[in-house]
PDB file of C-alpha atoms in Angstrom:
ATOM      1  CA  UNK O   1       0.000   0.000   0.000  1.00 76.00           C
ATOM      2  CA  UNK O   2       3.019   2.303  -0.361  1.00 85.00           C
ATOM      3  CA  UNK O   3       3.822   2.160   3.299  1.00 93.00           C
ATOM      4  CA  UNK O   4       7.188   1.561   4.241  1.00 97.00           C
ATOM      5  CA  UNK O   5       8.037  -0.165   7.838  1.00 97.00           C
ATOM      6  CA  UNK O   6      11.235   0.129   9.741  1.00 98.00           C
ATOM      7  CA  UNK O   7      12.590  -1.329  12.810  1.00 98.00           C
ATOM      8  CA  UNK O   8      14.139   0.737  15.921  1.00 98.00           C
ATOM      9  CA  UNK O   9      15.575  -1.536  18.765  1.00 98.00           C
ATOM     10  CA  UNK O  10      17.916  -1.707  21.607  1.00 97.00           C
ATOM     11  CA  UNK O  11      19.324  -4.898  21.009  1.00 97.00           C
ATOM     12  CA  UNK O  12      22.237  -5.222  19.484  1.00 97.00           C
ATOM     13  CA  UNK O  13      22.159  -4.576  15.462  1.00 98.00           C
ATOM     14  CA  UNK O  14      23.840  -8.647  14.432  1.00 98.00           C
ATOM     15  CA  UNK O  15      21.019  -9.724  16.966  1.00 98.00           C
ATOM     16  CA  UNK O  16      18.064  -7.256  15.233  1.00 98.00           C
ATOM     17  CA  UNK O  17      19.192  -8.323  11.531  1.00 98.00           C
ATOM     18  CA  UNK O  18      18.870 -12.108  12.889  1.00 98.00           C
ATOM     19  CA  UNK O  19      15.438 -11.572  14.786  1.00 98.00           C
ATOM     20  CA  UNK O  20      13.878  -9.579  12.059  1.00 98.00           C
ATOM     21  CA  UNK O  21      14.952 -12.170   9.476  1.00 98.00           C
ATOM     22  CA  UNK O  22      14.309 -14.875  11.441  1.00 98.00           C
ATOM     23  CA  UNK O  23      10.818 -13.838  12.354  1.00 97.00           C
ATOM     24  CA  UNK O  24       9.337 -11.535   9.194  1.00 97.00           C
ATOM     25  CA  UNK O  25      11.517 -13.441   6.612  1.00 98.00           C
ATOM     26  CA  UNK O  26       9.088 -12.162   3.557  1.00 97.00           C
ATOM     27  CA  UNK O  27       8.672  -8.583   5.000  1.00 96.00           C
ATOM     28  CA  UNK O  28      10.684  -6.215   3.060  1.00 96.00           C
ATOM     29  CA  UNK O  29      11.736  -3.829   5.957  1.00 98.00           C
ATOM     30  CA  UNK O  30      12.859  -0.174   4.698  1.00 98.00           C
ATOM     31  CA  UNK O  31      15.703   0.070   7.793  1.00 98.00           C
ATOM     32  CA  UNK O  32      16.710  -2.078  10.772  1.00 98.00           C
ATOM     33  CA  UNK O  33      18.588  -0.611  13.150  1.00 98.00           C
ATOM     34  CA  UNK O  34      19.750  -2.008  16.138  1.00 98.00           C
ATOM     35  CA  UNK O  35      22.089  -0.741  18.851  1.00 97.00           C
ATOM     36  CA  UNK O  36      25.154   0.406  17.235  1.00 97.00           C
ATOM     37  CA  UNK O  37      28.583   2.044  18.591  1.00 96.00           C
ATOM     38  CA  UNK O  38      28.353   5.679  19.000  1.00 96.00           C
ATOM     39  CA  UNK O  39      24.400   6.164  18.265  1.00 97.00           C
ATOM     40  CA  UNK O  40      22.416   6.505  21.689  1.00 98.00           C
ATOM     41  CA  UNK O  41      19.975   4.094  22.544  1.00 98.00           C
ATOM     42  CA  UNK O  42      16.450   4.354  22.990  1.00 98.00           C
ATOM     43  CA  UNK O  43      14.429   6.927  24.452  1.00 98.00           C
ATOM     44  CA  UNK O  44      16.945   8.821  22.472  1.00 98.00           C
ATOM     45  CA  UNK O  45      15.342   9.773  19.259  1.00 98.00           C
ATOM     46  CA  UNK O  46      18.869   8.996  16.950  1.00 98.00           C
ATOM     47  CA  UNK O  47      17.855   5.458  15.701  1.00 98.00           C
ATOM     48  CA  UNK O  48      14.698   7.320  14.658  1.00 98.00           C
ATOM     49  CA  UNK O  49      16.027  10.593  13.102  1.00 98.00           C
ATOM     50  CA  UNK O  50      18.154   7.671  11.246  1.00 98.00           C
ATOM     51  CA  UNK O  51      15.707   5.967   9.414  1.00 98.00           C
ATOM     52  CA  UNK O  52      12.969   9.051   8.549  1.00 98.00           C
ATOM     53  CA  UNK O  53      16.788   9.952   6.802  1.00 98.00           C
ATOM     54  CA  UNK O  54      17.043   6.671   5.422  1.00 97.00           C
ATOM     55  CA  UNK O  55      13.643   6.326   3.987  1.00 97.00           C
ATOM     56  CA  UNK O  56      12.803  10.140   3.437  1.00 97.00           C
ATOM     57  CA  UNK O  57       9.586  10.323   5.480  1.00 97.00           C
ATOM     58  CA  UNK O  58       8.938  13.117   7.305  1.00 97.00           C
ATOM     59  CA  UNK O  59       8.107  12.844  11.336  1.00 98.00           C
ATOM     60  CA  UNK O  60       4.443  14.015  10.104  1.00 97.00           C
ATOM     61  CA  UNK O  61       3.899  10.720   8.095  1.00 96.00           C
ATOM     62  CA  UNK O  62       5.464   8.290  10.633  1.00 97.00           C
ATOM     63  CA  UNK O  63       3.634   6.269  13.194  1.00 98.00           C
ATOM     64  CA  UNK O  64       5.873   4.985  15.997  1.00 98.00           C
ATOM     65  CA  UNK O  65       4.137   1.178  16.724  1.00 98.00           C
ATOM     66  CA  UNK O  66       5.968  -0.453  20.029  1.00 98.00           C
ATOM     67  CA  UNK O  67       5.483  -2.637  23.108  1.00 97.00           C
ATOM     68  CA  UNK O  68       7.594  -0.431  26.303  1.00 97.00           C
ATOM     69  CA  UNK O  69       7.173   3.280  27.714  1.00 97.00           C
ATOM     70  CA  UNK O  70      10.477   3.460  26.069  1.00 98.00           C
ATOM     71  CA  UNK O  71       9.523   3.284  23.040  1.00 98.00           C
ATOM     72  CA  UNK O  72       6.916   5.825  23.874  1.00 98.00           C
ATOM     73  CA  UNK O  73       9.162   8.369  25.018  1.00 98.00           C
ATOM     74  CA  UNK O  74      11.453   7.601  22.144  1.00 98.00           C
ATOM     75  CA  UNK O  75       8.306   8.763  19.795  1.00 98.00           C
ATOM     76  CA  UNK O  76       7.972  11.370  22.051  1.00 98.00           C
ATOM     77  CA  UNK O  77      11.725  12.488  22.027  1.00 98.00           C
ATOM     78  CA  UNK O  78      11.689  12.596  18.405  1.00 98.00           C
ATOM     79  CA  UNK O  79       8.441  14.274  17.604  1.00 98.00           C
ATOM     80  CA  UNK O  80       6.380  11.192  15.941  1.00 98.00           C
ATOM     81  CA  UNK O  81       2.992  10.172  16.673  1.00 98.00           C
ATOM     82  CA  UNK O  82       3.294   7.315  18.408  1.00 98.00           C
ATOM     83  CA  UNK O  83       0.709   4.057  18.963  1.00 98.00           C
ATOM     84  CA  UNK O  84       1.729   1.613  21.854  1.00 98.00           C
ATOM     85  CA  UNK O  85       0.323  -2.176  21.593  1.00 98.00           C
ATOM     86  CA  UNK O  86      -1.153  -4.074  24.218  1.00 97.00           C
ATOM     87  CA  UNK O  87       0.379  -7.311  23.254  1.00 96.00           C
ATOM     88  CA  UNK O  88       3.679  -6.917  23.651  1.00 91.00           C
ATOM     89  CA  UNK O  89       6.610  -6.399  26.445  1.00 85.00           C
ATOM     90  CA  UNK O  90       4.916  -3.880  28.880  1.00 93.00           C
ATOM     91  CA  UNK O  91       0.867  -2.666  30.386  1.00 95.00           C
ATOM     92  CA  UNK O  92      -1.514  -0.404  28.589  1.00 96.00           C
ATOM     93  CA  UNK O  93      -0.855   1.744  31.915  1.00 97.00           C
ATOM     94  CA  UNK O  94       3.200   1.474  31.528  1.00 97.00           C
ATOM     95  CA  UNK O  95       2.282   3.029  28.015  1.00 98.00           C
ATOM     96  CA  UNK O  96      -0.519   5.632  28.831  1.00 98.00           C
ATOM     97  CA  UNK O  97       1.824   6.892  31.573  1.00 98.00           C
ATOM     98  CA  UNK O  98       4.911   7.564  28.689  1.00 98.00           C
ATOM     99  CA  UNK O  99       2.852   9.521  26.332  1.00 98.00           C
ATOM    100  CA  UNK O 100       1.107   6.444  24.130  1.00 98.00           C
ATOM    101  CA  UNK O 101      -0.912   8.799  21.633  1.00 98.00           C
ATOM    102  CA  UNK O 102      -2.957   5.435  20.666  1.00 98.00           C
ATOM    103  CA  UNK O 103      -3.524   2.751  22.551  1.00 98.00           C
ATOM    104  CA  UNK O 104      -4.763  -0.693  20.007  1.00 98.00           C
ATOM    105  CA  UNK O 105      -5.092  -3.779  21.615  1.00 97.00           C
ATOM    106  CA  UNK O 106      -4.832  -6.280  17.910  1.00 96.00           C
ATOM    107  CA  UNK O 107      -2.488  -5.553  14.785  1.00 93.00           C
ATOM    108  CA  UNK O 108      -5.693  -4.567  12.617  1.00 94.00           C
ATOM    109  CA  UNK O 109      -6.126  -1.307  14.997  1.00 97.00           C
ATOM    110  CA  UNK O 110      -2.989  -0.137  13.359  1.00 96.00           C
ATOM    111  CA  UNK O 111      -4.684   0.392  10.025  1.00 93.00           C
ATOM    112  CA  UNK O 112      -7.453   2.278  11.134  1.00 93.00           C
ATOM    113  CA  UNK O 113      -4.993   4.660  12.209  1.00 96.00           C
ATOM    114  CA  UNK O 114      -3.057   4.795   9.333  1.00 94.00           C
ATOM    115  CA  UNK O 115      -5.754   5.585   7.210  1.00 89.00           C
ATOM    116  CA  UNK O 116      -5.930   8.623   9.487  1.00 87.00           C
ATOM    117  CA  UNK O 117      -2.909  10.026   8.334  1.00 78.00           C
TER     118      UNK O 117
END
């Protein structure tokens, strides 16, 4: 549908490239970035500023999707709208309380919001 999707984590990047592949091996990510030397981790907004660069999408068109108040205030810190899922690493609350501008509790949420845009 045009969209492009991009990953943003904290583990190390060898151990992202292996999940990602591993897991969504027919998903054509536009960036995965992991944890690399000399680029602050998350809730730093670097590993985001890196791939709106990479893919040339502006903070305006992005959606922020995660699983941790981290990642919450990493949408925060880097001016993105951001949409924290219920199935995933942390509580609804845990994201409410860092700034979760959505809340969806299944994947097919997600789209509703992205029509939005």
């Amino acid at each position: 549908d045009g969209l492009q999707l991009a990953v943003a984590s904290n583990k190390y990047q060898d151990a992202t490239l292996k999940l990602v592949h591993h897991f969504f091996p027919t998903i054509r990510f536009a960036a995965i970035y992991g944890q690399r030397e000399d680029v602050p981790i998350k809730p730093a907004p670097d590993i985001v500023y890196d791939i709106l660069r990479d893919t040339d999408v502006s903070k305006e068109a992005t959606l922020y999707v995660g699983d941790s108040g981290v990642d919450m205030q990493t949408a925060g810190n880097a001016g993105v709208e951001s949409v924290g899922v219920t199935w995933g690493f942390r509580s609804e609350e845990e994201l409410r309380e860092n700034g979760a501008v959505h809340i969806v509790h299944v994947a097919d949420e997600i789209n509703a919001i992205v029509c939005e845009k």
